[in-house]
Amino acid sequence: MRKVVVIVQDQVEPFGLGSLVEVWDEPYHPEDDNPQFDFSIATPRPGVVKGRSGFDLVVENGLDVIEGADLVALAPHHDFLNHDPAVLEAARSAYASGAMIFGHCSAAFTLGAAGLLDGRCCTTHWRYGERLAAAYPETDVCTDVLYVEDEGVLTGAGAAAGIDASLHLMRRWYGARTAATTARRIVVPPHRDGGQAQFVKAPVRPTAAETLAPLLESVRERLAEQLTVDQMAREALMSPRTFARRFKDETGTTPLQWLTGERIALAQELLEQTAEPVESVAARVGFGNAATLRHHFAAAVGLSPQAYRKRFSCVDEVCADGVVA
């Protein structure tokens, strides 16, 4: 994936546009060795694009630059219930040509008007979920997630979720290490995905894990142990039922889903940065054996551990014990 085009329209939301620029138009940093992209901003009528926050944009590119794009993102704009026919056609054409289409926040309405959400799962800002579902009844709208990818169409929730959705694509195309480096540069936490590769469901965290934070940090440091939810509850000095309820309140997910996600994330890092056998990786992350790792890894990432390593390994020189030199 190399060519990225962001479509903007009058009354473009500045933070929504900025979140896309921040991920996909960053200069090269030798210390990060980050990927660079052929990045463009396009609009139906080149020239001045009216902003909604006291400043305008001057965009030189028309929608013709979308040809050959790998990712076409639609930035949210304030008047999101009115749709420019040229933008609708551009989105349909780009999708038909094989591009990933990303409708950030209220731009999901534009994808709905283009017919690209029919039969798909999607999300948008929680304020607009019911309105989107009513406008496009063939769409399965889910507003308790940060982003959803369904068969080449990605939708994201509110403003900051645009970064999470972009990091999801960065992680899938370039690996966990590159996504983590990107997140560190932006100074946001790396987003841990879950669910199926074609349906990434990431719960919105209503609060930080204040009460359970010490326990979560402790568990991350000993994922190789055969930890159970009951054991975690005992360490938190709670009954299993109270622990499950508190965990859901503070993290937005279940203890088992969280633990599995943490193990998969560590497995990704080990597969990228070491040459350890898959059986050894499985033991180090707490799955016990390669078969269990393959099952959970393929369900979450969409690739087998071996295929993931082949695609994303960054090991140039390996010591005898399998650790990167």
Coordinates of C-alpha atoms in Angstrom, one line a residue:
M1 CA 0.0 0.0 0.0
R2 CA 1.5 3.3 -1.2
K3 CA -1.0 5.8 -2.5
V4 CA -3.3 7.5 -0.1
V5 CA -5.9 10.1 -1.1
V6 CA -8.1 12.0 1.4
I7 CA -11.3 13.6 0.0
V8 CA -12.4 16.9 1.6
Q9 CA -15.5 19.0 1.1
D10 CA -16.8 22.3 2.3
Q11 CA -17.1 22.6 6.0
V12 CA -14.5 20.0 6.5
E13 CA -13.9 19.1 10.2
P14 CA -10.2 20.1 10.9
F15 CA -9.5 17.5 13.5
G16 CA -10.9 14.7 11.4
L17 CA -8.7 15.8 8.5
G18 CA -5.7 16.3 10.8
S19 CA -5.9 12.8 12.2
L20 CA -5.6 11.3 8.7
V21 CA -2.7 13.6 7.8
E22 CA -0.9 12.8 11.0
V23 CA -0.8 9.1 10.2
W24 CA -0.5 9.0 6.4
D25 CA 1.6 12.1 5.5
E26 CA 4.4 11.9 8.0
P27 CA 8.0 12.7 6.8
Y28 CA 10.6 9.9 7.0
H29 CA 12.3 9.5 10.4
P30 CA 15.5 7.4 10.1
E31 CA 15.3 6.4 13.7
D32 CA 11.8 4.9 13.1
D33 CA 12.3 3.7 9.5
N34 CA 8.6 4.6 9.0
P35 CA 6.9 3.9 5.6
Q36 CA 6.1 6.9 3.5
F37 CA 3.1 7.3 1.2
D38 CA 2.2 9.1 -2.0
F39 CA -0.3 11.3 -0.1
S40 CA -2.8 13.7 -1.7
I41 CA -5.8 15.7 -0.6
A42 CA -8.5 16.0 -3.2
T43 CA -11.8 17.8 -3.6
P44 CA -14.6 17.9 -6.2
R45 CA -13.8 21.5 -7.2
P46 CA -10.2 22.4 -6.7
G47 CA -9.5 25.8 -5.1
V48 CA -10.8 27.1 -1.8
V49 CA -12.5 24.6 0.4
K50 CA -14.5 26.3 3.2
G51 CA -13.6 25.2 6.7
R52 CA -15.9 25.4 9.7
S53 CA -13.5 26.7 12.3
G54 CA -12.5 30.2 11.0
F55 CA -10.0 29.1 8.3
D56 CA -10.3 27.7 4.8
L57 CA -8.1 25.2 2.8
V58 CA -6.7 25.6 -0.7
V59 CA -6.8 22.2 -2.4
E60 CA -5.2 22.0 -5.8
N61 CA -6.2 18.4 -6.7
G62 CA -9.4 17.3 -8.2
L63 CA -10.9 13.8 -7.7
D64 CA -9.0 12.5 -10.7
V65 CA -5.9 11.9 -8.5
I66 CA -7.8 9.0 -6.8
E67 CA -7.0 6.8 -9.8
G68 CA -4.7 4.0 -8.6
A69 CA -5.1 4.8 -4.9
D70 CA -4.7 2.0 -2.4
L71 CA -6.6 3.9 0.3
V72 CA -9.3 6.5 -0.2
A73 CA -10.4 8.2 3.0
L74 CA -13.3 10.6 3.3
A75 CA -12.8 13.3 5.9
P76 CA -15.9 14.3 7.9
H77 CA -17.6 17.5 7.1
H78 CA -20.3 19.4 9.0
D79 CA -23.0 19.2 6.4
F80 CA -22.8 15.4 6.3
L81 CA -26.4 14.8 5.3
N82 CA -25.8 16.4 1.9
H83 CA -23.8 14.4 -0.6
D84 CA -21.9 15.6 -3.6
P85 CA -22.7 13.3 -6.5
A86 CA -19.1 13.5 -7.7
V87 CA -17.8 12.2 -4.3
L88 CA -20.3 9.4 -4.3
E89 CA -19.2 8.3 -7.7
A90 CA -15.5 8.6 -6.8
A91 CA -16.0 6.4 -3.7
R92 CA -17.8 3.8 -5.7
S93 CA -15.3 3.8 -8.5
A94 CA -12.3 3.6 -6.1
Y95 CA -13.9 0.6 -4.3
A96 CA -14.6 -1.1 -7.6
S97 CA -10.9 -0.6 -8.6
G98 CA -9.8 -2.4 -5.4
A99 CA -9.0 0.5 -3.1
M100 CA -9.7 0.4 0.7
I101 CA -12.4 2.9 1.4
F102 CA -12.3 4.7 4.8
G103 CA -15.3 6.8 6.0
H104 CA -14.2 8.6 9.1
C105 CA -16.8 9.6 11.7
S106 CA -19.9 11.3 10.0
A107 CA -18.4 10.4 6.5
A108 CA -20.0 7.1 7.0
F109 CA -23.2 8.8 5.8
T110 CA -21.5 9.5 2.5
L111 CA -20.5 5.8 2.1
G112 CA -24.1 4.9 2.9
A113 CA -25.4 7.2 0.2
A114 CA -22.9 5.7 -2.2
G115 CA -24.3 2.2 -1.5
L116 CA -21.1 1.0 0.0
L117 CA -22.6 0.1 3.4
D118 CA -25.4 -2.1 2.2
G119 CA -25.1 -5.5 3.8
R120 CA -22.1 -4.4 5.8
C121 CA -21.3 -3.7 9.5
C122 CA -20.2 -0.1 10.2
T123 CA -19.9 2.5 12.8
T124 CA -20.0 6.3 13.1
H125 CA -20.0 8.8 16.0
W126 CA -22.4 7.6 18.7
R127 CA -24.5 10.7 18.3
Y128 CA -25.4 9.7 14.8
G129 CA -25.8 6.0 15.0
E130 CA -29.6 5.9 15.1
R131 CA -29.8 8.4 12.3
L132 CA -27.4 6.3 10.1
A133 CA -29.4 3.1 10.8
A134 CA -32.6 4.8 9.9
A135 CA -31.3 6.3 6.7
Y136 CA -29.6 3.1 5.5
P137 CA -31.7 0.1 6.8
E138 CA -29.6 -2.4 4.8
T139 CA -26.6 -1.5 7.1
D140 CA -25.8 -3.0 10.4
V141 CA -24.7 0.0 12.5
C142 CA -22.8 -0.6 15.7
T143 CA -21.9 2.4 17.8
D144 CA -20.2 0.7 20.7
V145 CA -17.0 0.2 18.8
L146 CA -14.1 2.5 17.7
Y147 CA -13.9 1.2 14.1
V148 CA -15.2 -1.6 11.8
E149 CA -13.7 -3.1 8.7
D150 CA -16.0 -5.1 6.6
E151 CA -14.9 -6.3 3.1
G152 CA -12.7 -3.4 2.1
V153 CA -14.8 -0.7 3.7
L154 CA -13.5 0.8 7.0
T155 CA -15.6 3.2 9.2
G156 CA -14.5 4.9 12.3
A157 CA -16.3 6.5 15.2
G158 CA -15.7 10.0 16.6
A159 CA -12.7 12.3 15.9
A160 CA -9.9 10.5 17.8
A161 CA -11.1 7.1 16.5
G162 CA -9.7 8.1 13.1
I163 CA -6.3 7.5 14.5
D164 CA -7.2 4.1 15.9
A165 CA -8.7 3.1 12.6
S166 CA -5.6 4.3 10.7
L167 CA -3.4 2.5 13.2
H168 CA -5.4 -0.7 12.5
L169 CA -4.6 -0.4 8.8
M170 CA -1.0 0.4 9.5
R171 CA -0.7 -2.7 11.8
R172 CA -2.3 -5.0 9.3
W173 CA -0.3 -3.8 6.3
Y174 CA 3.0 -3.1 8.0
G175 CA 3.0 -5.1 11.2
A176 CA 2.6 -4.4 14.9
R177 CA 6.1 -2.8 15.3
T178 CA 5.4 -0.1 12.7
A179 CA 2.0 0.6 14.1
A180 CA 3.5 0.9 17.6
T181 CA 6.2 3.2 16.4
T182 CA 3.6 5.4 14.7
A183 CA 1.5 5.5 17.8
R184 CA 4.5 6.4 19.9
R185 CA 5.3 9.3 17.6
I186 CA 1.7 10.6 17.8
V187 CA 1.8 10.0 21.6
V188 CA -1.2 7.8 21.7
P189 CA -1.4 4.2 23.1
P190 CA -1.1 1.5 20.4
H191 CA -4.6 0.2 19.8
R192 CA -5.0 -3.6 20.3
D193 CA -7.5 -5.0 17.9
G194 CA -9.7 -8.1 18.4
G195 CA -12.4 -10.0 16.5
Q196 CA -12.1 -11.2 13.0
A197 CA -9.7 -9.7 10.4
Q198 CA -12.7 -8.5 8.3
F199 CA -14.6 -7.3 11.3
V200 CA -12.5 -5.6 13.8
K201 CA -14.5 -4.8 16.9
A202 CA -12.7 -2.7 19.5
P203 CA -14.8 -1.6 22.5
V204 CA -14.7 2.1 23.5
R205 CA -13.1 2.4 26.9
P206 CA -15.4 4.6 29.0
T207 CA -12.8 5.2 31.7
A208 CA -9.1 4.4 32.3
A209 CA -8.5 1.2 34.2
E210 CA -8.0 3.0 37.5
T211 CA -8.7 0.3 40.1
L212 CA -7.4 -2.6 38.0
A213 CA -4.4 -0.8 36.5
P214 CA -1.7 -2.4 38.8
L215 CA -3.2 -5.9 38.2
L216 CA -3.2 -5.4 34.4
E217 CA 0.4 -4.2 34.4
S218 CA 1.4 -7.2 36.5
V219 CA -0.4 -9.7 34.2
R220 CA 1.3 -8.2 31.1
E221 CA 4.7 -9.0 32.7
R222 CA 3.8 -12.7 33.2
L223 CA 1.7 -13.7 30.2
A224 CA 3.7 -16.9 30.0
E225 CA 1.9 -18.1 33.2
Q226 CA -1.3 -20.2 32.8
L227 CA -3.4 -17.4 34.3
T228 CA -7.1 -17.9 34.8
V229 CA -9.9 -15.3 35.3
D230 CA -10.5 -16.7 38.8
Q231 CA -6.9 -16.3 39.7
M232 CA -6.9 -12.6 38.4
A233 CA -10.1 -12.0 40.5
R234 CA -8.3 -13.4 43.6
E235 CA -5.3 -11.1 43.0
A236 CA -7.7 -8.2 42.7
L237 CA -9.3 -9.3 46.0
M238 CA -12.7 -9.6 44.4
S239 CA -15.3 -12.3 43.7
P240 CA -15.3 -13.5 40.1
R241 CA -18.6 -11.9 39.5
T242 CA -17.6 -8.5 40.9
F243 CA -14.2 -8.7 39.1
A244 CA -15.9 -9.4 35.7
R245 CA -18.3 -6.4 36.2
R246 CA -15.5 -4.1 37.3
F247 CA -13.3 -5.2 34.5
K248 CA -16.0 -4.5 31.9
D249 CA -16.6 -1.1 33.4
E250 CA -12.9 -0.1 33.4
T251 CA -11.7 -1.7 30.1
G252 CA -14.8 -2.1 28.0
T253 CA -14.1 -5.9 27.5
T254 CA -14.1 -9.2 29.4
P255 CA -11.0 -10.5 31.3
L256 CA -10.6 -13.4 28.9
Q257 CA -10.9 -11.2 25.8
W258 CA -8.4 -8.8 27.2
L259 CA -6.0 -11.5 28.2
T260 CA -6.2 -13.2 24.8
G261 CA -5.6 -9.8 23.1
E262 CA -2.5 -9.1 25.2
R263 CA -1.1 -12.5 24.3
I264 CA -1.7 -12.1 20.6
A265 CA -0.1 -8.6 20.7
L266 CA 3.0 -10.0 22.4
A267 CA 3.1 -12.9 19.9
Q268 CA 3.0 -10.4 17.0
E269 CA 6.1 -8.6 18.5
L270 CA 8.0 -11.9 19.0
L271 CA 7.2 -13.1 15.5
E272 CA 8.4 -9.8 14.0
Q273 CA 11.5 -9.3 16.1
T274 CA 12.8 -12.8 16.9
A275 CA 13.4 -16.0 15.0
E276 CA 12.1 -18.2 17.9
P277 CA 10.1 -21.2 16.8
V278 CA 6.3 -20.8 16.9
E279 CA 6.1 -23.4 19.6
S280 CA 8.5 -21.3 21.8
V281 CA 6.5 -18.1 21.0
A282 CA 3.3 -19.9 22.1
A283 CA 4.9 -20.8 25.4
R284 CA 6.2 -17.3 26.0
V285 CA 2.9 -15.7 25.5
G286 CA 0.9 -18.2 27.5
F287 CA -1.0 -20.2 24.9
G288 CA 0.9 -23.3 25.8
N289 CA 1.3 -24.9 22.4
A290 CA 1.5 -23.9 18.7
A291 CA -1.9 -25.3 17.9
T292 CA -3.6 -23.0 20.4
L293 CA -1.6 -20.0 19.3
R294 CA -2.5 -20.7 15.6
H295 CA -6.2 -20.9 16.5
H296 CA -6.4 -17.6 18.4
F297 CA -3.8 -15.8 16.1
A298 CA -5.6 -16.6 12.9
A299 CA -9.0 -15.6 14.4
A300 CA -7.7 -12.2 15.5
V301 CA -5.2 -11.3 12.8
G302 CA -6.4 -13.2 9.8
L303 CA -3.0 -14.9 9.2
S304 CA -1.2 -17.9 10.6
P305 CA 1.8 -17.1 12.8
Q306 CA 4.1 -18.4 10.1
A307 CA 2.5 -16.3 7.4
Y308 CA 2.5 -13.2 9.7
R309 CA 6.2 -13.7 10.3
K310 CA 7.0 -14.1 6.6
R311 CA 5.2 -10.9 5.9
F312 CA 6.3 -8.7 8.8
S313 CA 9.6 -10.0 10.1
C314 CA 12.2 -7.3 10.7
V315 CA 15.0 -9.7 11.8
D316 CA 18.2 -9.1 9.9
E317 CA 20.7 -10.8 12.2
V318 CA 19.7 -13.5 14.8
C319 CA 21.8 -14.8 17.7
A320 CA 22.0 -18.5 18.4
D321 CA 19.3 -18.2 21.0
G322 CA 16.9 -16.6 18.5
V323 CA 17.0 -13.1 19.9
V324 CA 17.6 -10.2 17.5
A325 CA 21.3 -9.2 17.5

